[in-house]
Structure formats: C-alpha cells, structure tokens
Amino acid sequence: MIRRALLHFFLPFSLITPSLAQRTTKNRDLPITSQAPIQVELLAALDVGKLSPGASVFAKARVDWNQPNCHLRAGSMVVGHVVDLEKRSKLNKGSSLTVAFDHADCDGHISPLPLTLFALIAVPHVDEGIPLADTGARFGAASSNPHFGMGRSTAPAPPPVNSKDDMSVRGNSVEDKTPKVIQAGQVIGLKKVTLSVGTGPDGASVLSSLKDNIRLEGATQLILMPQSSIVVRPGPALEAKSDSPALGSESPSPALAPAPAPPPPPPPPPEIDETSICTTSCSTVPTETSTVSANASLSISAALFGFSPHDSREFSAFDYESTVTYLDSQNLLFTYDPHKLRQRFPAGIRTESMRTIRAVLLDPATLKVKKIVDWQVQGEGQFIWHGASGQILVHLGHHLRLLDSDLNVVRETSIPGQLVFVSTSPSGEFVAVGTLHERHTATMHAELAHDTHIEPEEDIDIRLFDQNFELLLTSRQTSALPPPVLSDTGEVRVNSTGRNRWRIREFRWDRTEHTIANLTSACRPDLATPLTGSVFLVGCSDSPLQNWYRLIRLDGHPILTGKGSSDEIEQSSSSTNQNDVAVRVVRAHSSRARGQTFKKQDLKEQEISVYRVSDGKRLFFSLNPDVSLAEQSFALSPDGAQLAILSGINISLYTVAKATQ
C-alpha cells in the first residue's frame, strides 16, 4: 500500500525558499510552510481525446495543507481547468495537455489559489484508511486516556496468540515503490510522457506525448506547488526517450558494452492460503444435494399482521424492509415496513426520509402476538442491531436507543446528523456510529456530480461508545471506505498485500496489532464478526469463478469452509451465542457477477444451515425456493435450540438438534 506521506523533493527550478523537503509525521495536521507541496489525486480520468479547452479538472487533497490564507484538509477539493490541448491526428501522432489549478476548498469556501503542476505519479493508490485507535488520537477523544484504560469497559483482555499460530510468518507487506525523491517535471508510471513545469499560460504546466492521446486515470497522484514558489528558468527541453535505440544508430563497441546482467532469481513458490484448508476442528460445507431439508415446527403468515413484501422491483442488494430478531429465548421480534407515506426533510445538501416501521413482538413457543408498536425510522437502511444479551439497538428518529426484551428503552444517545452505519462488537460491548459530514458546498457538490458522473465522496464522523453509551473516542474516515468491523478486543481490518493477496489483522484497543491470516481472493474480502473470537469471510476466485465463505478463528485457523459457486449471490452469518452460527446462502438460476442487480424471479433458493463453532459440524439444514429479499431474514435463538426463518410472507420456526460429539 502506498502510504499517504509527504514526499521529498529535489528542485532544479529556482525557488524562493531554500528547501521544500518535508519529513513524514504520524500527525498530518501539523502546519507547514506556504511553499510546501500539495499532494492531490484526480477524481476522474483525463483523456485528451475526450476533453476540450476550459473543461474542469477536479482533484482531492491527500493530506492536510496549511498556509496563512488557506487551510486545506485531506479530502478537500482542488479545482483546475484545461488551458489548452492538442489531440492526436493524422498529421501529429502525439498529443499535449496544458492544465492549471487555480481554486481550492479552503475551510469550506472555494477560494482562489494559483497552483502549478510540479510532478505526476501514475502509480495506483488505494486509500485503506487508518485504524480507529490511531485516528482517534488525531481527531480528538473523549478523555485524556481514550484507549480503554478508563475502568468502565468490561471487555476481556486480548487473547494470547501463540507464535506458532500466527499466520503472518509468510506474509510481507507490499513495498511502497514511489521514489523518496521527486524532481520537478518528473512523470512516474507513464511511459513516453513528459511534463514541462510552469511553461504554459499563467503558470500552467504542459504534458506532452510523442505517441497517442494522453490519458490520466482517476486516482493519478499530482504534486502541486504554489505558483509564487516557482520561477521557471530556461533549460533543455525534456524529450521522451524510446525504449530501444533508433534505427541506424551505432551500437556500442564490444569493449564498452556493459557486462550482461545476472539472471533474475527464480520466482518464490506460491503462498498457501491456510484459511482454505480444513484440519482438526474444522468442517467443509457439504456439497451434496441429497440432504433432507428440515421441517418447521411452527409457522405463521406475516400477512396476518398486514405484511406485504414489495418484491417486484430491481435490487442491487438485499434490503431492510423486514427483519427477524431474537431478543431472548422468550421473545422473537418481527418488523416490517407497512409502506405508509414517507416524510422527507432537508438534511444539508440531501434530503432524508422518515418511514414507519411496525414491530411485532412474538412468543416463539406459540407465535402469538405479545405487543405491536410503530416506530419512526430515519432512512432506508439498516435500523436494528444486536446489543448486549437480551437487548437490541434501534435507530429511532434521530436517536440510537437500546431496548430490552420487552421493547422498553434502557438508554439512548442522539445521532447528530444523517446516520451512515452502526457497527457492534459480538458481545455488544462496543458500538461504532458513523454519521455523514458533508465535505462540499451545495454548488461544488452539484458540479462534481455533473462533471464526474459519480456521487461525490464525503467524510464520515465516527463515534465509538461502550455499551453504556459512554463516548470512548471520535474519528473520521472517507465514505469510500467500508464501515469498521469490531471484535470484542479491537477492530478487524483487511488490507491488500499484492495481487489477489490480502491480510486480515486485528488492531486492538491497547494499541497492539495481531495478524489473523493471509489469504487469496480475486476480490476484496468482506468481513463480519458474528460471534466472539472469530471472523466470517466472503471472497471469490476467478478460476473457477465462484464466491466462497469461511469462518476462521482469530488465530487464523478455519472453523468452516464453503467453496461456493458462481450462482451464489450472497453468503451471510448470524449468531446470538458463542457456540453456534447460522449461515445463509442465496443462489440464482444463473451465474451473476458480484454486485450485479437482480429481481426476485432471478433467485433460485435460499439455504440456511447451523454449524457448531467448536468443530464446524452442521447441526441443521434448510432449503427453500421462496427467497426472502430481506438481509436480516433469519435468526438463531440465544440458546441455539431454535431458528427463525422468513421465507416470502411466512415466518417459520425450526428446532435445531444438538449433535453429540
């Protein structure tokens, strides 16, 4: 991963200040001089063949930058325009692009800021964020000792990990190949493209190519300098060099020929993904189709409560129109959207909707109704999560409320803005709440959406609470990153270590770090922590095409491995105890790419199984062609003896037989 750090610069152009070198620091909020470089990355590709003079160019700052009249936070916009260009033609095989940057989002206000393109780095950059425990120190915390030394937390100490169980021994981080020294006019990662710094009109820089139209991909890194800091001196023009000598050029004499380079070392043997190999105390998901599906012990039609699912529309993901949740062994909660008229309220640049959710509390022994209440829920996303034992978290109005098994409010905290996500640890000990922090003005937001054809990136303010809603720390991340995944001792993160290689790590609240596993996946794995001491992974392979899932322990050893297939479009897990886990697999009638939209009629069946955590043994199996389009459509009782499944409009209860060892 290329780290977001200030680069060193070597300047053959004369500058007002003697040196621009800035060393990397862990705290990127430190003020720096007005002559310091600004590191930005393009928000959208620039293709000379599709541009015209005057077209806007948008980039975002990768690190904080300060000068007396402009404070530029990481993620803020830097705006430029195409001054001139020359496209490839029959008479001219090359092309050129003259670009200038002249405005920036300084503390929320678009202000004039003349900047010159100084260097270009076309090396892929992936912003994978910073662990909560690290960013909490940067953005402020609730106390002087925010990292869980306050005596309030009852979370267990980090489990010891034997060095022989640490699966990081074969994993190495990807080296940052970006040069430590960047020279004026340097172009890294693009062949036969040169950059002439500040030689265009009004301090613009000129990119030139001897062949084809210039194209800069989105996320290309640009190094910008204040125009006042650069004085261009005449010098030899930069020329693109061919990779091979020109025809007719003289070859070097044998006496001056360089010694032949030594043969390259043999490639290292392929790394083994040990999370895919079942050994002791692990099971492979059976692939036979002859398994007999369990019969329901109780069933009721949710239509009796007024439930009518809207299954005719197109879906990009399973939704939260209805949910099934065990509060405890005596209370089963079913919620659904009765599709009453939405109320819409202004929320900054956007609007937010308020919808009615009907909550029906059932007795799982008889499926008789115990209580019915209507809730006002903000937005269309997830609104209910597991809390501590016998409790649930519900997003009601602009509050996050902790409810007991009788739906009474135990405690609550306000949500200061539009809720983006809630992440809970398996025991409910920790809760991370993310709210939207709009990064741009309404005008800039509209301009970005129009020119880039994508929803502009925003900031997410994160607050981390304990189960008593005591604030532990605050943080901030970009909306492009997934929500944090919490364990009971820290945060679990996945980072790329190379092509199709990933590292799963736990960043603990005590500032220690533990590698859980190194694995292979053709796509970025999705993570979940359905129960303490384990991680549920969903990944994919490209040969053969299939989506796989695994449940692994925090020491990296697998509990359960499922090979999956190309027609599986979802694998999800759920648990309310430490002994068993339920897994749902939804299959389509034909292969579908990850993230591809679908309709109800595209789905073939849903398979739900219950596995014992100690050895991965399957305790229960159910197969139903009537697929629920709700994400939270199945729930395992806290004692593991009963499973509730929503299929179509029916709520069915199944007995889970406990297998003998």
XYZ file of C-alpha atoms in Angstrom:
661
model
C 0.000 0.000 0.000
C 1.322 3.421 -0.922
C 1.287 5.417 2.264
C -0.143 8.906 2.434
C 3.029 10.740 3.339
C 4.759 13.923 2.284
C 7.399 13.247 -0.319
C 10.897 14.662 -0.548
C 11.549 16.971 -3.446
C 14.636 17.843 -5.450
C 14.144 21.116 -7.317
C 16.246 22.012 -10.363
C 13.970 25.055 -10.754
C 14.838 28.046 -8.576
C 12.569 28.507 -5.571
C 12.017 31.300 -3.087
C 12.748 29.011 -0.150
C 15.978 27.034 0.037
C 14.318 23.677 0.716
C 10.907 22.100 0.337
C 11.661 18.768 1.934
C 9.084 17.721 4.473
C 9.509 14.605 6.562
C 6.579 12.283 7.144
C 4.953 12.539 10.554
C 2.243 10.452 12.130
C 0.207 13.606 12.792
C -0.595 15.111 9.406
C -2.333 18.133 10.939
C 0.930 19.966 11.641
C 1.139 23.383 9.936
C 3.690 23.617 7.152
C 5.033 26.495 5.107
C 3.196 28.053 2.207
C 5.834 26.683 -0.163
C 5.160 23.068 0.796
C 3.846 20.800 -1.968
C 0.203 19.809 -2.119
C -0.425 16.150 -2.824
C -3.708 15.532 -4.641
C -5.299 12.790 -6.710
C -7.624 13.066 -9.679
C -11.278 12.291 -9.064
C -11.934 11.257 -12.669
C -9.859 10.265 -15.682
C -8.495 12.919 -18.042
C -8.481 11.760 -21.650
C -7.177 14.281 -24.196
C -9.297 12.614 -26.880
C -12.478 13.473 -24.961
C -11.567 16.871 -23.459
C -11.952 20.399 -24.687
C -10.309 23.676 -23.574
C -11.938 25.094 -20.468
C -13.039 21.696 -19.093
C -12.898 21.478 -15.304
C -10.349 19.265 -13.563
C -11.158 18.039 -10.049
C -8.733 16.576 -7.547
C -8.821 15.967 -3.803
C -6.086 16.672 -1.282
C -4.471 13.519 0.056
C -3.018 15.186 3.179
C -3.719 18.326 5.184
C -2.057 21.526 3.912
C -1.875 24.954 5.501
C -0.892 28.447 4.547
C -1.969 31.770 6.091
C -4.944 32.260 3.785
C -5.938 28.625 3.165
C -6.417 25.600 5.373
C -6.874 22.592 3.092
C -7.979 19.427 4.875
C -7.395 15.961 3.476
C -10.214 15.210 1.051
C -10.913 18.855 0.192
C -11.305 19.853 -3.455
C -8.625 21.435 -5.613
C -10.087 22.721 -8.888
C -8.323 23.370 -12.173
C -9.120 23.590 -15.850
C -7.769 22.586 -19.219
C -5.977 25.621 -20.646
C -5.159 24.082 -24.000
C -4.740 20.701 -25.642
C -3.654 19.077 -28.859
C -5.189 15.779 -29.894
C -3.601 13.018 -31.883
C -4.260 13.338 -35.617
C -3.028 12.050 -38.951
C -0.512 14.880 -39.098
C 0.505 14.693 -35.466
C 0.951 11.289 -33.836
C 1.405 12.825 -30.400
C -0.697 14.976 -28.086
C -0.366 17.600 -25.375
C -2.379 18.782 -22.394
C -1.932 22.147 -20.679
C -3.572 22.257 -17.266
C -3.697 24.818 -14.466
C -5.107 24.662 -10.947
C -6.488 27.911 -9.603
C -9.039 27.296 -6.833
C -9.261 25.202 -3.675
C -11.764 24.454 -0.921
C -10.204 26.412 1.934
C -12.140 25.722 5.148
C -15.359 25.123 3.240
C -15.032 28.100 0.885
C -13.884 27.907 -2.725
C -11.050 30.441 -2.830
C -8.520 31.485 -5.490
C -5.274 29.552 -5.078
C -2.887 29.586 -8.087
C -1.052 26.267 -8.248
C 1.372 24.719 -10.718
C 1.559 21.043 -11.595
C 5.034 20.063 -10.435
C 5.178 16.270 -10.867
C 2.907 13.351 -11.656
C 2.752 9.851 -10.191
C 0.590 7.403 -12.115
C 1.105 4.651 -9.552
C -2.127 3.022 -8.338
C -3.030 4.287 -4.890
C -5.520 2.604 -2.595
C -6.635 4.529 0.465
C -7.362 1.830 3.026
C -7.843 4.182 5.953
C -6.366 4.169 9.434
C -7.443 2.028 12.421
C -9.852 3.708 14.827
C -7.369 3.539 17.695
C -4.882 5.590 15.642
C -7.253 8.145 14.136
C -8.898 8.672 17.495
C -5.752 10.363 18.746
C -5.726 12.648 15.724
C -9.317 13.824 15.610
C -9.846 14.027 19.350
C -11.031 11.651 22.039
C -13.449 11.828 24.915
C -10.786 11.738 27.593
C -7.067 12.048 28.055
C -6.821 8.265 28.103
C -9.201 7.236 25.346
C -7.892 3.806 24.541
C -9.905 1.815 27.039
C -7.908 2.374 30.201
C -10.797 4.171 31.915
C -12.087 1.373 34.088
C -15.556 1.404 32.513
C -15.033 -1.286 29.935
C -15.624 -4.909 30.847
C -14.234 -6.283 27.609
C -11.966 -9.294 28.036
C -8.243 -8.831 27.673
C -6.810 -9.576 24.220
C -6.450 -13.341 23.898
C -2.867 -14.563 23.845
C -1.703 -15.778 20.479
C 0.959 -18.426 20.281
C 3.672 -17.535 17.790
C 3.219 -20.898 16.113
C -0.419 -19.956 15.476
C 0.426 -16.558 13.993
C -0.256 -16.945 10.293
C 1.701 -13.811 9.365
C 5.023 -15.614 9.031
C 4.664 -15.916 5.267
C 3.067 -12.542 4.641
C 5.003 -9.459 3.627
C 3.573 -6.005 3.107
C 3.670 -4.563 -0.376
C 6.627 -2.247 -0.639
C 5.988 1.383 -1.479
C 7.624 1.768 -4.889
C 7.111 5.520 -5.007
C 10.535 7.214 -5.128
C 11.580 9.073 -1.990
C 12.775 11.967 -4.131
C 10.501 13.670 -6.655
C 12.050 16.019 -9.203
C 10.376 18.894 -10.985
C 8.808 17.637 -14.203
C 9.070 14.012 -13.163
C 6.458 11.618 -14.551
C 6.316 8.264 -12.771
C 4.346 5.335 -14.139
C 3.643 6.708 -17.645
C 5.957 5.873 -20.491
C 6.802 8.434 -23.183
C 5.014 11.273 -21.390
C 6.891 14.392 -20.304
C 5.937 17.325 -18.093
C 7.108 20.896 -18.603
C 6.553 22.745 -15.321
C 5.020 26.220 -15.439
C 5.800 26.910 -19.104
C 2.196 27.373 -20.208
C -0.017 30.470 -19.918
C -0.476 31.821 -16.387
C 1.852 29.247 -14.832
C 0.160 26.224 -16.364
C 2.176 23.058 -16.914
C 2.263 21.132 -20.178
C 2.065 17.358 -20.529
C 3.338 16.017 -23.850
C 3.369 12.634 -25.533
C 5.105 11.681 -28.767
C 2.545 8.963 -29.438
C -1.198 8.611 -28.817
C -3.546 10.728 -26.746
C -2.550 11.354 -23.167
C -4.804 9.688 -20.609
C -4.507 10.130 -16.853
C -6.587 7.626 -14.908
C -8.674 8.550 -11.900
C -6.662 8.496 -8.625
C -3.497 9.569 -10.502
C -1.395 11.436 -7.951
C -0.420 15.030 -8.748
C 2.155 17.146 -6.946
C 1.161 20.819 -6.963
C 3.163 23.851 -5.863
C 2.041 27.443 -5.200
C 2.903 29.458 -8.304
C 4.683 32.071 -6.178
C 7.285 29.486 -5.177
C 8.405 28.579 -8.699
C 10.424 30.699 -11.108
C 10.949 28.958 -14.424
C 14.453 29.139 -15.835
C 15.158 28.254 -19.438
C 16.613 24.820 -19.759
C 16.898 21.964 -22.201
C 13.546 20.657 -23.297
C 12.565 17.309 -21.856
C 12.217 14.673 -24.531
C 10.586 11.300 -24.421
C 13.139 8.560 -24.793
C 12.450 5.475 -26.793
C 12.761 2.141 -25.053
C 15.015 0.928 -27.913
C 17.738 2.720 -29.905
C 16.718 4.439 -33.140
C 17.248 2.615 -36.384
C 20.694 3.236 -37.869
C 22.225 4.311 -34.567
C 25.633 2.999 -33.802
C 25.888 0.117 -31.409
C 28.414 0.370 -28.593
C 31.718 -1.312 -29.218
C 32.261 -4.657 -27.529
C 34.918 -3.132 -25.328
C 32.460 -0.588 -23.950
C 29.473 -2.890 -23.806
C 28.161 -3.347 -20.284
C 28.519 -6.689 -18.597
C 25.473 -8.918 -19.027
C 23.033 -8.668 -16.179
C 22.811 -11.691 -13.918
C 19.751 -13.883 -14.482
C 16.799 -12.946 -12.321
C 16.199 -15.094 -9.250
C 13.536 -17.781 -9.589
C 10.070 -16.671 -8.547
C 9.101 -17.565 -4.981
C 6.778 -20.529 -4.549
C 3.096 -19.590 -4.402
C 1.833 -18.792 -0.934
C -0.605 -21.261 0.570
C -3.919 -19.917 1.796
C -4.224 -21.875 5.009
C -7.694 -20.490 5.728
C -8.988 -22.700 2.902
C -7.577 -25.911 4.353
C -9.630 -27.776 6.931
C -7.643 -29.648 9.552
C -8.599 -30.580 13.101
C -11.749 -28.892 14.480
C -12.883 -27.714 11.059
C -15.510 -28.778 8.539
C -16.021 -28.305 4.831
C -19.560 -27.350 3.847
C -21.204 -30.433 2.265
C -21.893 -30.076 -1.451
C -24.299 -32.991 -1.851
C -27.840 -32.078 -2.848
C -29.467 -35.126 -1.261
C -29.521 -33.587 2.223
C -33.068 -33.619 3.576
C -34.386 -30.180 4.458
C -35.747 -29.713 7.973
C -39.448 -29.307 8.611
C -40.807 -26.314 10.501
C -42.195 -26.940 13.978
C -44.284 -23.738 13.869
C -45.237 -21.351 11.095
C -47.363 -18.241 10.680
C -48.229 -15.995 7.756
C -46.971 -12.454 8.315
C -49.842 -11.300 6.115
C -51.972 -11.587 9.276
C -50.060 -8.561 10.597
C -50.500 -6.624 7.351
C -47.124 -7.551 5.831
C -46.967 -7.476 2.037
C -43.425 -7.518 0.598
C -42.552 -5.366 -2.400
C -40.709 -7.987 -4.438
C -41.344 -6.732 -7.969
C -38.637 -4.069 -8.115
C -34.981 -4.447 -9.089
C -32.451 -4.910 -6.291
C -28.764 -4.121 -6.025
C -28.560 -5.728 -2.555
C -30.826 -7.343 -0.006
C -32.776 -4.739 1.922
C -34.177 -3.986 5.387
C -37.864 -3.862 4.590
C -38.395 -6.620 7.180
C -36.313 -8.264 9.913
C -36.425 -11.274 12.230
C -34.561 -10.944 15.562
C -34.411 -12.909 18.803
C -34.279 -10.621 21.835
C -34.043 -13.650 24.116
C -35.406 -17.190 24.146
C -38.894 -15.935 25.090
C -39.166 -13.009 22.668
C -38.959 -13.022 18.872
C -39.222 -9.683 17.077
C -40.590 -9.324 13.554
C -40.519 -5.895 11.908
C -41.821 -4.797 8.552
C -42.484 -1.689 6.505
C -46.254 -1.148 6.020
C -45.382 1.288 3.202
C -47.055 4.323 4.602
C -46.314 7.688 3.031
C -42.698 8.767 3.594
C -41.932 12.117 5.131
C -38.924 13.916 3.699
C -36.848 16.524 5.496
C -33.893 18.659 4.350
C -30.595 17.292 5.623
C -27.827 19.531 4.327
C -27.385 19.093 0.589
C -29.545 15.966 0.602
C -32.941 15.105 1.993
C -33.673 12.274 4.373
C -36.831 10.223 4.657
C -38.690 9.192 7.799
C -40.636 5.948 7.453
C -42.923 3.934 9.692
C -41.774 0.501 10.843
C -44.193 -1.839 12.576
C -42.624 -4.001 15.288
C -44.440 -7.211 16.277
C -43.209 -8.992 19.411
C -43.963 -12.737 19.284
C -43.791 -15.623 21.720
C -41.515 -18.162 19.977
C -43.189 -21.031 21.803
C -46.596 -20.308 20.236
C -46.044 -17.451 17.724
C -48.774 -15.487 19.495
C -48.520 -11.702 19.421
C -47.349 -10.119 22.681
C -47.010 -6.486 21.584
C -47.272 -4.308 18.462
C -45.694 -0.846 18.242
C -44.974 1.579 15.409
C -41.548 3.184 15.132
C -40.396 6.205 13.146
C -37.136 5.235 11.456
C -34.781 7.535 9.570
C -33.608 6.464 6.107
C -33.990 3.222 4.159
C -31.013 1.298 5.537
C -30.431 -0.989 8.481
C -32.095 0.178 11.679
C -31.783 -2.736 14.136
C -28.668 -4.410 15.589
C -27.857 -6.852 18.374
C -26.793 -5.260 21.629
C -25.747 -6.937 24.859
C -27.537 -10.092 25.970
C -31.317 -9.630 25.806
C -31.043 -6.191 24.196
C -31.225 -4.638 20.728
C -30.094 -1.313 19.289
C -32.709 0.512 17.231
C -32.328 3.719 15.237
C -35.496 5.630 16.084
C -35.847 9.174 14.808
C -32.511 10.901 15.419
C -31.599 8.685 18.372
C -29.929 5.329 18.830
C -31.912 3.552 21.531
C -31.036 0.422 23.492
C -34.192 -1.635 24.120
C -34.765 -4.562 26.472
C -36.605 -7.777 25.639
C -39.980 -6.052 26.236
C -39.070 -3.182 23.846
C -38.626 -0.705 26.698
C -35.913 1.958 26.346
C -32.897 1.229 28.552
C -30.754 4.169 27.410
C -30.207 6.268 24.312
C -27.848 8.660 22.566
C -28.578 11.287 19.936
C -27.464 10.956 16.302
C -26.081 14.356 15.219
C -26.799 14.084 11.512
C -27.591 11.523 8.849
C -26.737 8.011 10.034
C -24.456 6.070 7.683
C -23.697 2.929 9.708
C -23.710 1.287 13.118
C -21.150 -1.434 13.865
C -21.292 -3.511 17.032
C -18.876 -5.969 18.590
C -20.150 -9.555 19.004
C -20.937 -9.114 22.712
C -22.417 -5.639 22.260
C -19.620 -4.210 24.403
C -18.603 -1.621 21.790
C -20.646 0.356 19.255
C -19.229 2.460 16.392
C -21.649 5.048 14.981
C -20.906 6.801 11.668
C -22.702 9.998 10.602
C -22.391 11.944 7.376
C -20.193 15.041 7.373
C -20.715 16.839 4.059
C -17.389 17.822 2.587
C -18.527 20.210 -0.149
C -20.806 23.171 -0.623
C -24.074 22.620 -2.493
C -22.624 24.280 -5.601
C -19.434 22.219 -5.519
C -21.391 19.031 -4.831
C -23.607 19.614 -7.867
C -20.641 20.486 -10.083
C -18.717 17.377 -9.012
C -21.702 15.107 -9.601
C -22.302 16.645 -13.037
C -18.688 16.520 -14.239
C -17.548 13.204 -12.745
C -20.892 11.334 -13.068
C -20.393 9.798 -9.630
C -21.702 10.667 -6.186
C -19.074 12.914 -4.563
C -17.059 11.431 -1.744
C -17.933 12.667 1.745
C -16.489 12.424 5.241
C -17.880 10.109 7.902
C -17.604 11.173 11.545
C -17.267 8.114 13.786
C -18.014 7.931 17.488
C -17.067 4.829 19.449
C -19.162 4.036 22.546
C -19.183 1.368 25.199
C -22.428 -0.461 25.999
C -23.434 2.358 28.394
C -23.118 4.913 25.567
C -20.029 6.386 27.210
C -18.022 8.056 24.441
C -14.582 6.452 24.110
C -13.136 8.167 21.045
C -14.013 10.022 17.876
C -12.558 9.542 14.412
C -13.151 10.382 10.772
C -12.907 8.415 7.546
C -13.936 8.803 3.931
C -17.267 7.498 2.666
C -15.351 5.391 0.130
C -14.223 3.049 2.912
C -16.381 0.261 4.390
C -17.686 0.587 7.962
C -15.322 -0.631 10.701
C -15.677 -4.261 11.771
C -15.401 -4.634 15.552
C -14.247 -7.578 17.599
C -14.599 -7.643 21.381
C -10.961 -6.566 21.721
C -10.423 -4.186 18.807
C -11.057 -3.613 15.124
C -10.612 -6.204 12.363
C -9.319 -4.867 9.046
C -8.378 -6.271 5.639
C -5.533 -4.780 3.584
C -4.084 -5.645 0.214
C -0.595 -7.162 0.175
C -0.337 -7.772 -3.568
C -2.359 -9.032 -6.481
C -5.216 -11.137 -5.072
C -3.426 -11.290 -1.720
C -4.960 -9.930 1.490
C -4.028 -9.666 5.129
C -6.611 -9.808 7.911
C -5.430 -8.064 11.090
C -6.859 -7.130 14.449
C -5.919 -3.687 15.746
C -6.548 -3.915 19.456
C -7.645 -1.116 21.735
C -4.394 -1.413 23.711
C -2.521 -0.301 20.532
C -1.153 -3.778 19.778
C -1.606 -5.407 16.401
C -2.157 -9.053 15.540
C -2.189 -10.700 12.116
C -5.072 -13.142 11.876
C -4.450 -14.591 8.426
C -3.059 -14.052 4.952
C -5.365 -15.260 2.213
C -6.042 -15.284 -1.517
C -9.129 -13.743 -3.111
C -9.802 -12.320 -6.572
C -11.974 -9.623 -4.933
C -11.685 -7.674 -1.717
C -12.999 -9.960 1.064
C -15.999 -8.870 3.095
C -15.643 -9.259 6.858
C -18.118 -9.807 9.692
C -17.781 -10.822 13.338
C -20.955 -12.776 14.162
C -19.525 -14.162 17.394
C -16.602 -13.621 19.746
C -13.218 -14.962 18.709
C -13.955 -15.472 15.015
C -14.262 -13.725 11.646
C -16.675 -14.585 8.823
C -15.065 -14.014 5.407
C -16.662 -13.845 1.975
C -14.326 -13.784 -1.020
C -14.145 -15.017 -4.596
C -11.923 -16.777 -7.086
C -11.662 -16.312 -10.839
C -10.538 -19.796 -11.825
C -13.026 -21.328 -11.494
C -15.457 -18.463 -10.942
C -17.008 -18.882 -7.508
C -17.873 -16.998 -4.345
C -16.561 -18.688 -1.226
C -17.052 -18.145 2.500
C -15.135 -19.144 5.612
C -15.427 -18.838 9.362
C -11.973 -18.571 10.931
C -10.706 -18.106 14.452
C -8.703 -15.068 15.481
C -5.576 -17.231 15.272
C -6.325 -17.735 11.561
C -7.333 -21.381 11.686
C -10.578 -22.256 9.898
C -13.745 -23.459 11.589
C -15.820 -23.744 8.442
C -15.008 -23.506 4.738
C -17.551 -23.248 1.938
C -16.327 -23.447 -1.649
C -19.432 -21.820 -3.067
C -20.282 -21.474 -6.758
C -20.776 -18.815 -9.421
C -24.546 -18.728 -8.867
C -24.267 -17.829 -5.182
C -25.036 -14.119 -4.838
C -24.998 -13.825 -1.048
C -23.451 -15.538 1.951
C -24.216 -14.080 5.380
C -23.976 -15.183 9.001
C -25.774 -14.582 12.284
C -25.382 -15.701 15.888
C -26.581 -14.744 19.358
C -24.472 -17.215 21.325
C -20.875 -18.364 21.410
C -21.490 -21.991 20.466
C -23.328 -21.947 17.132
C -23.573 -19.843 13.987
C -26.226 -19.700 11.252
C -25.196 -19.157 7.620
C -27.490 -18.213 4.732
C -26.555 -18.830 1.097
C -28.768 -17.432 -1.686
C -28.446 -18.891 -5.172
C -29.591 -17.506 -8.514
C -30.741 -19.503 -11.524
C -27.587 -18.490 -13.403
C -24.136 -17.066 -12.697
C -24.117 -13.419 -11.681
C -21.245 -11.008 -11.202
C -20.650 -9.615 -7.740
C -22.818 -6.532 -7.227
C -24.965 -7.166 -10.307
C -28.615 -6.157 -9.929
C -31.286 -8.842 -9.669
C -35.019 -9.417 -9.317
C -36.998 -11.864 -7.203
C -37.560 -14.180 -10.177
C -33.789 -14.396 -10.744
C -33.340 -16.193 -7.414
C -33.496 -19.973 -7.210
C -33.344 -20.806 -3.491
C -32.024 -19.909 -0.075
C -30.104 -22.414 2.015
C -29.755 -21.828 5.756
C -27.595 -24.027 7.954
C -26.482 -24.003 11.580
C -22.936 -25.048 12.480
C -21.255 -25.847 15.768
C -18.361 -23.470 16.367
C -16.129 -25.946 18.203
C -15.616 -28.135 15.122
C -17.769 -26.721 12.284
C -20.190 -29.655 12.348
C -23.516 -28.947 10.655
C -26.454 -29.228 13.067
C -29.284 -28.021 10.843
C -30.106 -27.652 7.152
C -33.000 -25.905 5.398
C -33.601 -25.310 1.676
C -36.452 -23.128 0.419
C -37.199 -21.801 -3.103
C -39.154 -18.849 -1.673
C -36.257 -16.475 -1.054
C -36.712 -13.536 1.287
C -35.197 -10.328 -0.056
C -34.513 -9.096 3.476
C -30.940 -9.105 4.741
C -31.996 -9.935 8.325
C -34.362 -12.756 7.384
C -33.057 -15.456 9.752
C -32.157 -15.534 13.428
C -30.741 -18.101 15.833
C -32.098 -18.153 19.375
C -29.664 -17.320 22.198
C -29.652 -20.936 23.417
C -29.128 -22.235 19.876
C -32.164 -24.522 20.101
C -34.388 -22.685 17.634
C -34.019 -20.979 14.277
C -36.472 -18.445 12.855
C -36.623 -18.008 9.056
C -38.608 -15.539 6.961
C -39.482 -17.036 3.559
C -41.751 -14.956 1.366
C -44.560 -13.954 3.736
C -44.139 -16.862 6.186
C -42.289 -16.866 9.497
C -41.222 -20.408 10.333
C -39.568 -21.795 13.460
C -37.304 -24.831 13.346
C -35.839 -26.976 16.084
C -32.053 -27.264 15.970
C -30.973 -30.683 17.170
C -27.778 -30.695 19.194
C -25.445 -33.289 17.727
C -23.392 -35.494 20.007
C -19.623 -35.323 19.842
